[in-house]
XYZ file of C-alpha atoms in Angstrom:
728
model
C 7.185 25.963 -68.239
C 7.862 23.267 -65.725
C 10.699 23.954 -63.396
C 13.782 22.081 -64.403
C 16.747 21.660 -62.131
C 14.781 23.431 -59.385
C 12.879 22.331 -56.352
C 9.387 23.616 -57.063
C 8.090 25.924 -54.351
C 4.370 26.249 -53.778
C 2.988 29.673 -52.962
C -0.010 30.958 -51.050
C 0.182 34.639 -51.844
C 3.670 35.084 -50.520
C 7.039 35.182 -52.170
C 8.995 32.246 -50.791
C 12.713 32.491 -50.405
C 14.228 31.209 -53.674
C 15.643 27.747 -53.289
C 18.950 26.680 -54.768
C 19.087 24.507 -57.835
C 19.541 20.827 -57.089
C 22.884 20.802 -58.868
C 24.031 23.554 -56.463
C 23.187 21.506 -53.345
C 26.221 19.649 -52.034
C 26.255 15.908 -51.505
C 26.799 16.559 -47.821
C 23.578 18.628 -47.663
C 21.616 15.817 -49.340
C 22.956 13.272 -46.859
C 22.064 15.595 -44.013
C 18.498 15.925 -45.319
C 18.130 12.155 -45.647
C 19.586 11.665 -42.177
C 17.169 14.220 -40.760
C 14.198 12.429 -42.371
C 15.328 9.121 -40.880
C 15.635 10.762 -37.479
C 12.102 12.111 -37.717
C 10.855 8.646 -38.587
C 12.617 7.319 -35.484
C 10.902 9.972 -33.400
C 7.432 9.026 -34.622
C 8.102 5.299 -34.246
C 9.365 5.903 -30.714
C 6.218 7.828 -29.844
C 3.975 5.079 -31.214
C 5.791 1.984 -30.028
C 3.669 -0.220 -27.702
C 6.638 -1.013 -25.437
C 6.077 -3.331 -22.570
C 2.530 -4.281 -23.555
C 3.878 -6.637 -26.204
C 4.420 -10.189 -24.936
C 7.087 -12.181 -26.800
C 6.193 -15.234 -28.846
C 7.889 -18.547 -28.086
C 10.361 -18.022 -30.903
C 11.511 -14.657 -29.531
C 12.290 -15.833 -26.001
C 15.879 -15.424 -24.817
C 16.119 -19.171 -24.160
C 15.128 -19.945 -27.758
C 17.816 -17.741 -29.293
C 20.890 -19.207 -30.963
C 24.019 -18.656 -28.874
C 27.302 -17.254 -30.116
C 28.929 -20.696 -29.938
C 26.494 -22.323 -32.350
C 28.431 -21.527 -35.520
C 31.568 -23.389 -34.389
C 30.061 -25.957 -32.020
C 30.150 -28.873 -34.462
C 33.876 -28.436 -35.049
C 34.937 -28.372 -31.387
C 36.796 -31.253 -29.780
C 35.236 -33.066 -26.860
C 37.371 -31.076 -24.425
C 36.492 -27.875 -26.262
C 32.790 -28.693 -25.962
C 33.130 -29.353 -22.248
C 35.002 -26.100 -21.735
C 32.424 -24.165 -23.739
C 29.559 -25.792 -21.823
C 31.228 -24.959 -18.507
C 31.656 -21.317 -19.540
C 27.966 -21.085 -20.361
C 26.878 -22.632 -17.053
C 29.211 -20.315 -15.140
C 26.876 -17.458 -16.115
C 24.137 -18.825 -13.847
C 25.297 -17.203 -10.546
C 25.598 -13.761 -12.160
C 22.103 -14.176 -13.639
C 20.676 -14.927 -10.205
C 22.549 -12.149 -8.363
C 20.179 -9.296 -9.426
C 17.257 -11.393 -8.159
C 18.553 -11.716 -4.583
C 16.585 -8.752 -3.125
C 13.334 -10.173 -4.550
C 14.182 -13.677 -3.315
C 14.869 -12.340 0.187
C 11.560 -10.468 0.225
C 9.742 -13.617 -0.879
C 11.321 -15.626 1.936
C 10.377 -12.979 4.517
C 6.799 -13.019 3.230
C 6.688 -16.835 3.436
C 7.862 -17.116 7.047
C 4.736 -16.001 8.938
C 2.609 -18.189 6.685
C 4.741 -21.270 7.223
C 4.815 -20.668 10.981
C 1.029 -20.489 10.949
C 0.842 -23.907 9.296
C 0.550 -22.662 5.719
C 1.703 -24.860 2.867
C 4.479 -24.468 0.331
C 3.097 -25.496 -3.071
C 5.256 -25.807 -6.181
C 3.894 -25.820 -9.751
C 5.771 -26.752 -12.909
C 5.737 -28.642 -16.182
C 8.399 -30.704 -17.918
C 11.918 -30.069 -16.627
C 10.678 -27.165 -14.498
C 8.156 -29.477 -12.876
C 10.820 -32.096 -12.136
C 13.075 -29.487 -10.536
C 10.156 -28.296 -8.398
C 9.286 -31.874 -7.438
C 12.896 -32.613 -6.463
C 13.174 -29.593 -4.171
C 9.830 -30.419 -2.587
C 10.754 -34.072 -1.992
C 14.000 -33.160 -0.238
C 12.330 -30.850 2.292
C 10.649 -33.775 4.013
C 13.932 -35.654 4.456
C 16.197 -32.717 5.263
C 13.914 -30.527 7.377
C 11.094 -32.866 8.461
C 8.434 -30.921 6.582
C 5.330 -33.065 6.225
C 4.214 -34.208 2.793
C 0.987 -32.255 3.390
C 2.806 -28.996 4.109
C 5.014 -29.164 1.010
C 3.539 -30.401 -2.269
C 4.388 -30.185 -5.962
C 1.959 -30.050 -8.863
C 3.537 -31.342 -12.064
C 1.713 -31.175 -15.393
C 0.830 -34.732 -16.361
C 0.799 -35.985 -12.771
C 3.384 -38.076 -10.870
C 4.293 -40.155 -13.934
C 5.559 -36.962 -15.622
C 8.366 -36.820 -13.052
C 9.923 -39.967 -14.555
C 8.937 -39.591 -18.206
C 7.771 -36.766 -20.438
C 4.000 -36.472 -20.847
C 3.670 -34.534 -24.073
C 0.932 -31.909 -24.247
C 0.238 -31.919 -20.478
C 1.732 -28.446 -20.063
C -0.604 -26.912 -22.653
C -3.786 -27.103 -20.545
C -4.324 -23.947 -18.548
C -7.621 -25.318 -17.305
C -5.919 -28.433 -15.927
C -3.465 -26.332 -13.927
C -6.305 -24.217 -12.599
C -8.380 -27.272 -11.664
C -5.514 -29.078 -9.919
C -4.641 -26.014 -7.857
C -8.290 -25.452 -6.995
C -8.491 -29.059 -5.765
C -5.776 -28.269 -3.209
C -7.986 -25.482 -1.813
C -5.251 -22.880 -1.336
C -5.734 -20.197 1.298
C -4.105 -16.925 2.291
C -1.717 -18.892 4.529
C -0.267 -20.830 1.577
C 2.656 -19.950 -0.677
C 2.513 -21.014 -4.333
C 5.655 -20.902 -6.485
C 5.264 -21.449 -10.218
C 8.331 -22.490 -12.226
C 8.303 -21.826 -15.986
C 11.469 -21.131 -17.951
C 9.436 -19.426 -20.690
C 7.219 -17.548 -18.261
C 4.204 -18.558 -20.362
C 3.497 -22.265 -19.681
C -0.338 -22.576 -19.684
C -0.494 -25.207 -16.906
C 1.582 -22.989 -14.591
C -0.365 -19.846 -15.506
C -3.662 -21.580 -14.713
C -2.436 -22.827 -11.343
C -1.067 -19.405 -10.376
C -4.304 -17.730 -11.454
C -6.278 -20.053 -9.192
C -3.891 -19.369 -6.287
C -4.209 -15.615 -6.788
C -7.996 -15.819 -6.630
C -7.706 -17.700 -3.346
C -5.483 -14.978 -1.880
C -2.368 -17.137 -1.568
C 1.111 -15.663 -1.633
C 2.364 -16.239 -5.174
C 5.751 -16.220 -6.889
C 7.085 -17.164 -10.298
C 10.556 -18.338 -11.313
C 11.367 -17.762 -14.969
C 14.237 -17.174 -17.391
C 12.348 -14.847 -19.737
C 11.359 -11.215 -19.537
C 8.867 -9.805 -20.299
C 6.785 -12.857 -19.457
C 3.111 -13.733 -19.332
C 3.329 -14.327 -15.573
C 3.914 -10.595 -15.150
C 0.338 -9.883 -16.261
C -1.110 -12.231 -13.663
C 0.017 -9.949 -10.883
C 2.004 -12.544 -8.911
C 3.475 -11.183 -5.722
C 7.071 -11.943 -6.693
C 8.465 -12.587 -10.173
C 12.037 -13.858 -10.098
C 13.490 -13.530 -13.608
C 17.019 -14.938 -13.862
C 18.178 -14.051 -17.372
C 21.132 -16.236 -18.315
C 20.784 -15.734 -22.069
C 20.639 -18.287 -24.901
C 21.125 -21.924 -24.017
C 24.156 -23.994 -25.067
C 21.647 -25.901 -27.209
C 18.945 -23.441 -28.297
C 15.656 -24.026 -26.477
C 17.012 -26.701 -24.102
C 15.887 -25.052 -20.874
C 17.088 -27.982 -18.790
C 20.509 -26.314 -19.074
C 21.102 -22.756 -17.805
C 17.428 -22.030 -17.200
C 17.125 -25.305 -15.288
C 20.266 -24.540 -13.280
C 18.874 -21.104 -12.403
C 15.530 -22.560 -11.324
C 17.176 -25.248 -9.189
C 19.492 -22.797 -7.436
C 16.660 -20.361 -6.812
C 14.313 -23.016 -5.377
C 17.173 -24.417 -3.286
C 17.875 -20.924 -1.988
C 14.247 -20.110 -1.208
C 13.512 -23.360 0.623
C 16.853 -23.663 2.445
C 17.018 -20.048 3.627
C 13.390 -20.216 4.732
C 14.151 -23.329 6.765
C 17.140 -21.609 8.365
C 14.984 -18.616 9.295
C 12.397 -21.013 10.750
C 15.058 -22.468 13.044
C 15.253 -25.858 11.374
C 19.052 -25.648 11.453
C 21.527 -24.863 14.202
C 24.918 -23.445 13.298
C 24.750 -24.989 9.844
C 23.591 -28.419 11.055
C 20.335 -29.993 9.866
C 19.018 -30.595 13.375
C 15.413 -31.079 12.233
C 16.241 -34.316 10.460
C 14.631 -37.596 11.549
C 16.560 -40.858 11.591
C 15.123 -43.401 9.143
C 18.174 -45.215 7.779
C 21.804 -46.018 8.544
C 23.194 -42.899 6.855
C 20.862 -40.658 8.835
C 21.593 -42.595 12.036
C 25.301 -41.851 11.670
C 24.590 -38.221 10.747
C 22.119 -37.781 13.593
C 24.600 -39.169 16.106
C 27.267 -36.773 14.845
C 24.887 -33.789 15.003
C 23.906 -34.539 18.616
C 27.541 -34.705 19.657
C 28.437 -31.493 17.775
C 25.508 -29.530 19.203
C 26.096 -30.821 22.738
C 29.840 -30.315 22.633
C 30.975 -29.212 26.082
C 28.057 -30.976 27.769
C 28.392 -34.249 29.649
C 25.878 -36.389 27.737
C 26.144 -39.140 30.331
C 25.013 -36.672 32.992
C 22.366 -34.746 31.041
C 20.693 -37.960 29.851
C 21.120 -40.014 33.025
C 17.525 -39.665 34.235
C 16.127 -40.500 30.822
C 18.405 -43.300 29.657
C 19.861 -44.766 32.868
C 23.111 -45.691 31.095
C 26.350 -46.128 32.911
C 29.400 -43.903 32.374
C 31.193 -46.753 30.641
C 28.872 -46.544 27.602
C 30.436 -44.952 24.519
C 29.191 -41.452 23.589
C 28.060 -42.677 20.167
C 25.895 -45.268 21.858
C 24.491 -42.635 24.230
C 23.594 -40.404 21.277
C 22.000 -43.341 19.454
C 19.936 -44.290 22.489
C 18.880 -40.683 23.051
C 17.675 -40.309 19.464
C 15.680 -43.560 19.767
C 13.990 -42.346 22.998
C 13.134 -39.081 21.212
C 11.301 -40.957 18.462
C 14.009 -40.390 15.874
C 13.949 -36.601 16.330
C 17.512 -35.306 16.315
C 16.337 -31.826 17.366
C 14.546 -33.118 20.454
C 17.569 -35.268 21.288
C 19.741 -32.134 21.114
C 17.306 -30.269 23.352
C 17.474 -33.013 26.002
C 21.251 -33.309 25.719
C 21.728 -29.558 26.108
C 19.276 -29.026 28.971
C 19.218 -32.254 30.988
C 15.415 -31.946 31.093
C 13.198 -34.997 30.967
C 11.426 -35.673 27.706
C 8.056 -33.947 28.406
C 9.728 -30.827 29.804
C 12.171 -30.625 26.895
C 9.297 -30.945 24.423
C 7.344 -28.220 26.179
C 10.302 -25.852 26.340
C 11.029 -26.511 22.673
C 7.426 -25.616 21.847
C 7.806 -22.439 23.907
C 10.727 -21.586 21.636
C 8.492 -22.087 18.570
C 10.161 -25.429 17.817
C 13.331 -23.475 17.032
C 16.530 -24.923 18.533
C 18.489 -21.620 18.400
C 15.673 -19.973 20.378
C 15.606 -22.944 22.759
C 19.311 -22.372 23.488
C 18.692 -18.660 24.113
C 15.828 -19.585 26.402
C 18.122 -21.827 28.412
C 20.887 -19.258 28.619
C 18.924 -16.076 29.213
C 15.548 -17.059 30.648
C 11.993 -16.593 29.340
C 12.510 -12.959 28.369
C 14.746 -14.079 25.490
C 12.363 -16.687 24.108
C 11.242 -14.259 21.446
C 14.181 -13.792 19.101
C 14.908 -12.691 15.537
C 11.565 -12.632 13.752
C 9.663 -12.873 17.053
C 11.355 -9.811 18.583
C 8.903 -7.023 19.263
C 10.083 -4.311 16.951
C 9.303 -0.633 17.371
C 6.692 0.613 14.883
C 8.045 1.727 11.523
C 6.337 3.708 8.746
C 7.085 3.400 5.050
C 6.392 5.920 2.271
C 7.045 5.258 -1.412
C 7.325 8.043 -4.000
C 7.196 6.321 -7.384
C 7.858 8.761 -10.201
C 8.672 8.621 -13.877
C 12.406 9.022 -13.225
C 12.979 7.313 -9.902
C 11.395 5.441 -7.024
C 12.291 6.973 -3.652
C 11.387 5.336 -0.336
C 11.723 6.499 3.252
C 11.270 4.696 6.578
C 10.378 6.669 9.705
C 10.158 5.766 13.391
C 7.228 6.441 15.709
C 8.894 9.779 16.533
C 8.749 10.857 12.901
C 12.488 10.546 12.368
C 13.456 9.215 8.930
C 16.016 6.486 9.611
C 16.459 4.981 6.145
C 16.174 6.077 2.524
C 16.812 4.488 -0.846
C 16.311 5.314 -4.503
C 15.955 3.077 -7.571
C 14.795 3.483 -11.164
C 11.539 4.643 -12.841
C 8.296 3.541 -11.223
C 5.475 4.940 -13.371
C 2.874 2.215 -14.120
C 2.081 3.929 -17.427
C 5.617 3.624 -18.786
C 6.810 0.453 -17.065
C 5.394 -3.029 -16.747
C 3.631 -4.225 -13.625
C 6.643 -6.411 -12.830
C 9.043 -3.482 -13.235
C 7.003 -1.311 -10.860
C 6.849 -3.989 -8.170
C 10.529 -4.869 -8.685
C 11.619 -1.224 -8.298
C 9.592 -0.904 -5.091
C 10.942 -4.195 -3.750
C 14.519 -3.234 -4.507
C 14.216 0.264 -3.055
C 12.599 -0.954 0.144
C 15.093 -3.788 0.609
C 17.958 -1.305 0.149
C 16.431 0.984 2.780
C 15.817 -1.925 5.161
C 19.489 -2.912 4.792
C 20.341 0.279 6.664
C 18.202 -0.760 9.652
C 19.457 -2.866 12.565
C 16.727 -5.440 11.939
C 17.916 -8.698 10.361
C 15.049 -8.994 7.906
C 12.067 -7.197 6.400
C 10.218 -5.528 9.314
C 6.469 -5.320 9.652
C 5.437 -1.734 8.902
C 2.604 -0.157 10.865
C 1.549 1.891 7.833
C 2.617 1.954 4.204
C 1.753 4.745 1.756
C 2.706 4.260 -1.895
C 2.237 7.250 -4.172
C 2.733 6.318 -7.833
C 2.802 8.600 -10.856
C -0.064 7.807 -13.207
C -1.909 5.737 -10.605
C -5.265 7.388 -11.390
C -5.004 5.998 -14.956
C -4.447 2.354 -13.954
C -7.686 1.149 -12.376
C -7.318 -2.319 -13.917
C -3.957 -2.873 -12.215
C -4.764 -1.108 -8.965
C -6.157 -4.190 -7.208
C -3.263 -6.398 -8.284
C -0.690 -3.809 -7.225
C -2.437 -3.326 -3.901
C -2.364 -7.073 -3.285
C 1.314 -7.236 -4.223
C 2.217 -4.494 -1.732
C 0.108 -6.101 0.977
C 1.991 -9.352 0.445
C 5.313 -7.533 0.575
C 4.718 -5.316 3.595
C 1.270 -6.164 4.953
C 1.948 -7.997 8.174
C -0.670 -8.249 10.887
C -1.852 -4.765 11.810
C -0.217 -3.097 8.803
C -2.281 -0.717 6.681
C -1.326 -0.124 3.066
C -2.557 2.732 0.912
C -2.136 3.524 -2.771
C -2.518 6.953 -4.360
C -1.026 9.232 -6.986
C 2.444 10.489 -6.133
C 1.148 14.052 -5.791
C -1.180 12.965 -2.966
C 1.878 12.433 -0.771
C 2.145 16.227 -0.628
C -1.341 16.658 0.842
C -0.015 15.929 4.325
C 1.464 19.464 4.374
C -2.015 20.773 5.259
C -1.849 19.092 8.663
C 1.021 21.335 9.730
C -1.245 24.392 10.005
C -4.791 24.017 11.329
C -5.734 27.452 9.926
C -4.870 26.449 6.371
C -8.017 25.438 4.488
C -6.482 24.344 1.191
C -3.275 23.515 -0.558
C -2.024 23.564 -4.141
C 0.791 21.190 -4.939
C 2.785 22.296 -7.992
C 5.170 19.569 -9.097
C 7.791 20.144 -11.776
C 10.176 17.293 -12.390
C 10.348 15.023 -15.410
C 6.653 15.920 -15.838
C 4.433 18.666 -14.474
C 1.115 18.766 -12.645
C -0.834 20.923 -10.198
C -3.257 19.450 -7.662
C -5.564 21.250 -5.243
C -6.419 19.743 -1.843
C -9.096 21.032 0.499
C -9.983 20.378 4.126
C -13.615 19.329 4.585
C -15.876 20.208 7.514
C -14.984 16.886 9.166
C -11.273 17.663 8.964
C -10.486 15.294 6.110
C -8.198 16.487 3.344
C -9.503 15.595 -0.115
C -8.362 16.276 -3.665
C -10.446 19.120 -5.067
C -8.961 19.712 -8.502
C -6.158 18.809 -10.879
C -4.517 20.431 -13.897
C -1.802 19.091 -16.148
C -0.194 15.715 -15.616
C -0.994 14.733 -19.197
C 2.336 13.076 -19.917
C 5.088 14.089 -22.306
C 3.227 13.118 -25.485
C 0.391 15.553 -24.777
C 1.484 17.994 -22.088
C 4.084 18.348 -19.315
C 4.686 22.038 -20.099
C 7.128 23.641 -17.687
C 8.715 20.283 -16.861
C 12.291 19.128 -17.330
C 11.211 17.250 -20.454
C 9.572 20.361 -21.930
C 12.549 22.560 -21.097
C 14.962 20.076 -22.643
C 12.757 19.684 -25.705
C 12.525 23.450 -26.141
C 16.317 23.782 -25.967
C 16.748 21.057 -28.582
C 14.135 22.708 -30.805
C 15.972 26.027 -30.581
C 19.275 24.436 -31.576
C 17.797 22.391 -34.441
C 15.772 25.345 -35.764
C 18.801 27.591 -35.782
C 20.795 24.949 -37.628
C 18.077 24.629 -40.269
C 17.924 28.399 -40.789
C 21.657 28.449 -41.393
C 21.763 25.643 -43.983
C 23.871 26.759 -46.944
C 25.142 29.940 -45.271
C 28.711 30.802 -44.431
C 30.271 29.008 -41.507
C 30.487 32.274 -39.614
C 26.715 32.589 -39.595
C 26.477 29.101 -38.146
C 28.413 29.778 -34.952
C 27.339 27.957 -31.821
C 25.609 29.778 -29.008
C 26.776 29.219 -25.445
C 23.712 27.109 -24.675
C 24.192 25.031 -27.817
C 27.803 24.284 -26.872
C 26.730 23.285 -23.356
C 24.011 20.960 -24.652
C 26.299 19.285 -27.190
C 28.921 18.787 -24.487
C 26.355 17.300 -22.115
C 25.129 14.836 -24.745
C 28.709 14.071 -25.869
C 27.736 15.013 -29.377
C 30.596 16.422 -31.448
C 28.486 17.650 -34.377
C 25.145 19.430 -34.064
C 24.092 17.606 -37.240
C 24.053 14.428 -35.146
C 22.067 15.960 -32.293
C 18.702 14.414 -33.084
C 20.082 10.921 -33.601
C 22.050 11.229 -30.351
C 18.835 12.007 -28.490
C 16.568 9.485 -30.205
C 19.088 6.642 -30.292
C 21.109 7.252 -27.128
C 23.980 5.001 -26.163
C 23.407 2.463 -23.404
C 19.700 2.016 -24.128
C 18.615 5.209 -22.370
C 15.035 6.387 -22.873
C 14.872 9.415 -25.227
C 12.305 11.130 -22.982
C 14.725 10.978 -20.046
C 17.639 12.113 -22.204
C 15.607 15.179 -23.198
C 14.728 15.782 -19.561
C 18.396 15.709 -18.583
C 19.031 18.678 -20.879
C 16.951 20.843 -18.491
C 19.817 20.704 -16.009
C 22.093 22.217 -18.644
C 19.547 24.967 -19.346
C 19.160 25.950 -15.677
C 22.915 25.962 -15.145
C 23.407 28.158 -18.218
C 20.655 30.554 -17.143
C 21.764 31.073 -13.550
C 25.536 30.958 -13.660
C 27.184 33.951 -12.048
C 29.129 34.962 -15.154
C 27.882 35.111 -18.748
C 24.391 33.815 -18.057
C 22.670 32.583 -21.205
C 19.916 34.922 -22.339
C 18.593 32.121 -24.527
C 18.363 29.771 -21.534
C 16.634 32.418 -19.440
C 14.050 32.883 -22.189
C 13.331 29.151 -22.278
C 12.879 29.036 -18.499
C 10.716 32.161 -18.470
C 8.389 30.531 -20.998
C 8.337 27.299 -18.942
C 7.546 29.194 -15.730
C 4.566 30.816 -17.484
C 3.241 27.341 -18.285
C 3.557 26.244 -14.636
C 1.691 29.273 -13.339
C -0.976 28.597 -15.974
C -1.479 25.214 -14.267
C -2.002 26.905 -10.902
C -4.377 29.618 -12.136
C -7.535 27.487 -12.679
C -7.217 26.136 -9.124
C -7.073 29.570 -7.467
C -10.711 30.532 -6.947
C -13.282 30.794 -4.143
C -14.586 27.479 -2.935
C -11.543 25.665 -4.216
C -8.320 27.334 -3.060
C -8.376 30.970 -1.981
C -4.753 32.236 -1.883
C -4.981 33.790 1.579
C -6.098 30.483 3.088
C -3.949 28.225 0.895
C -0.449 26.798 1.181
C 1.452 26.540 -2.117
C 3.485 23.341 -2.054
C 6.382 23.231 -4.505
C 8.007 19.903 -5.275
C 9.976 18.119 -7.937
C 13.590 18.471 -9.030
C 13.039 21.770 -10.856
C 11.434 23.374 -7.823
C 14.712 22.752 -6.038
C 16.454 25.139 -8.457
C 16.348 28.512 -6.672
C 16.344 30.691 -9.775
C 13.588 28.771 -11.556
C 11.476 28.591 -8.382
C 11.847 32.369 -7.940
C 10.639 32.851 -11.531
C 7.495 30.838 -10.795
C 6.773 32.651 -7.519
C 7.316 36.068 -9.132
C 4.810 35.229 -11.861
C 2.332 34.108 -9.183
C 2.704 37.480 -7.441
C 2.236 39.287 -10.756
C -1.142 37.551 -11.067
C -2.058 38.654 -7.550
C -1.689 35.230 -5.910
C -0.601 35.979 -2.331
C -0.579 32.556 -0.712
C -0.804 32.063 3.039
C 2.385 30.025 3.025
C 4.958 28.701 0.555
C 6.405 25.283 1.320
C 9.157 23.567 -0.661
C 9.290 19.766 -0.342
C 12.525 18.216 -1.545
C 11.833 14.777 -0.079
C 8.184 13.800 -0.604
C 8.601 10.243 0.673
C 10.425 11.358 3.825
C 7.810 14.016 4.560
C 5.000 11.462 4.074
C 6.693 8.811 6.222
C 7.013 11.279 9.093
C 3.359 12.219 8.632
C 2.271 8.565 8.891
C 3.977 8.239 12.249
C 1.933 11.143 13.654
C -1.481 9.785 12.719
C -3.595 8.403 15.580
C -3.890 4.623 15.434
C -7.355 4.524 13.878
C -7.261 7.811 11.992
C -7.780 7.999 8.263
C -4.937 8.997 6.035
C -4.701 12.641 5.194
C -6.598 12.708 1.899
C -9.679 10.982 3.236
C -9.004 7.418 2.066
C -8.564 4.917 4.841
C -5.529 2.678 4.825
C -6.214 -0.747 3.349
């Protein structure tokens, strides 16, 4: 007879545990079962989601969304509308603030190019194009930049500045052709402005500039954006949210773009010496307003100097002439150049000598003043100062990006850490942004006023060996960021940073780096007959979906599995049989989860937008603390760690063999957060000894980037990097 009122249980030759009748199952149990099924669905959808590879459609852009004011906007008074509009626009500065490190790095990258005669080229369409055109046009008037050195490409041509040219922005080929006609070079800087980050005309122009090797940047109000995939050197994404009128990017997006372009151009001009104590000294007098301003600037700059005396040989004016008239006459003799007039008024030199000395100071009035006050040895100032060599190492992992800067003596003088930097789990833009932010934070601790030129840069990125398509673009981006004249940049996997440990002992023939952090991997390095250190083998490093046994993620996952399995076994039993273990209580407390029934949803849908993989990895800290506390150590936690340690040694085992890495001639390099836990590290080493692996040396590296930065400083000038790949 068919089972009625029972859950049918299939059998394969075994007697399954009888299940309770449906009518005996409580409503709470049913809800728990449904909730558990939903949680499993979330897990599978999380594992399959494409993530950052999906580009938004136009309708899903932040700027196209309907704002929270829309529902009541039509009922507001005029004053209420104005107040609401003002509140929306007041969000612009806070949207730009996170972009400041990237903007500063862009400016520093522009400076040597502009000094070498490179051009500043803007690209935009519609309102973005008009904003770009406006900033470009003002540079000629305010800072005397020639119309050849600063140009703006606007979709639809010059007439589009005054009136909309519909459809002009939709031609990617037109943008590419117009940029190609300008013949950009590596000395030029090209800034594309597109609120949506996907305007075809702008994308085409930037693509053409990238092919030509120009420094490229994008200003947008959307993220992710199509410009990210181009591989532009700098992507400045100011996210101010929905517009006051949905889709009208002339509002907050336009305000963001204008402020950013104003900031980039103005700060670059200040760094180039086109101002002096906040005065626009590089202006040329062409009209009455500028004549009055120029006169005032000359008098302010030359305050404390007797203009009658310093200009006597040049102007031959009597002492009875008014100072305003002297300043006017001086500017006229200097061809309308206020800066040259200031140089003459400050120095008392004749016109040819003042021009020559100003050229010696790189046409920079602040440097000219230093030259006058301190002699020729001070002519090189600020960006021209000869800085001691510095060496930069970047350790980009799945959890954090750590950077270190070392001096020529191998002393690490600056460090910084930012968020995840794995190209396989973050977009290209995110990776570059994390590196930019980390390096700028480290540089902020240096006495230098701006981004220094590094003698060598080594960036080790997790998952780098899987991203051949992006390798060239990432390499170019880092070269633009840090690749000054004489700088050599190298990209590798993050584990390759550890290969430099072999150089500490000439008798060591090989090394095995065992890394256990968020993920796990083992890599063998071997010294060749020529002395180069090359990668000889690799095990693990498969990522959390396939491998990472012995890692923080795996330990956290195993702890969660143990808790969930125990809960399932105790369904329907007395409460006493369902008592928490010490480890379970610690995990629930760590995750701020009051009920173990909610554990899975807490992990898969964490508060604050955390990544479930990282939440699971954080549980490993709880497990190690429970296992190695001095009182009442958790046997359950010790068992989980013992199992994980077995997996790590299993990664090492295939690499320990003749011709690859013989233990007696090999250094075992332990790195990663878990290898910094004494008890867990001892477990791993004990299991190595049980297998007969007696390594020549054991080295624990807690700061891979710092160790690599110090190593870079010790390399001879023309020597290859330690793993056999020359610096780029």
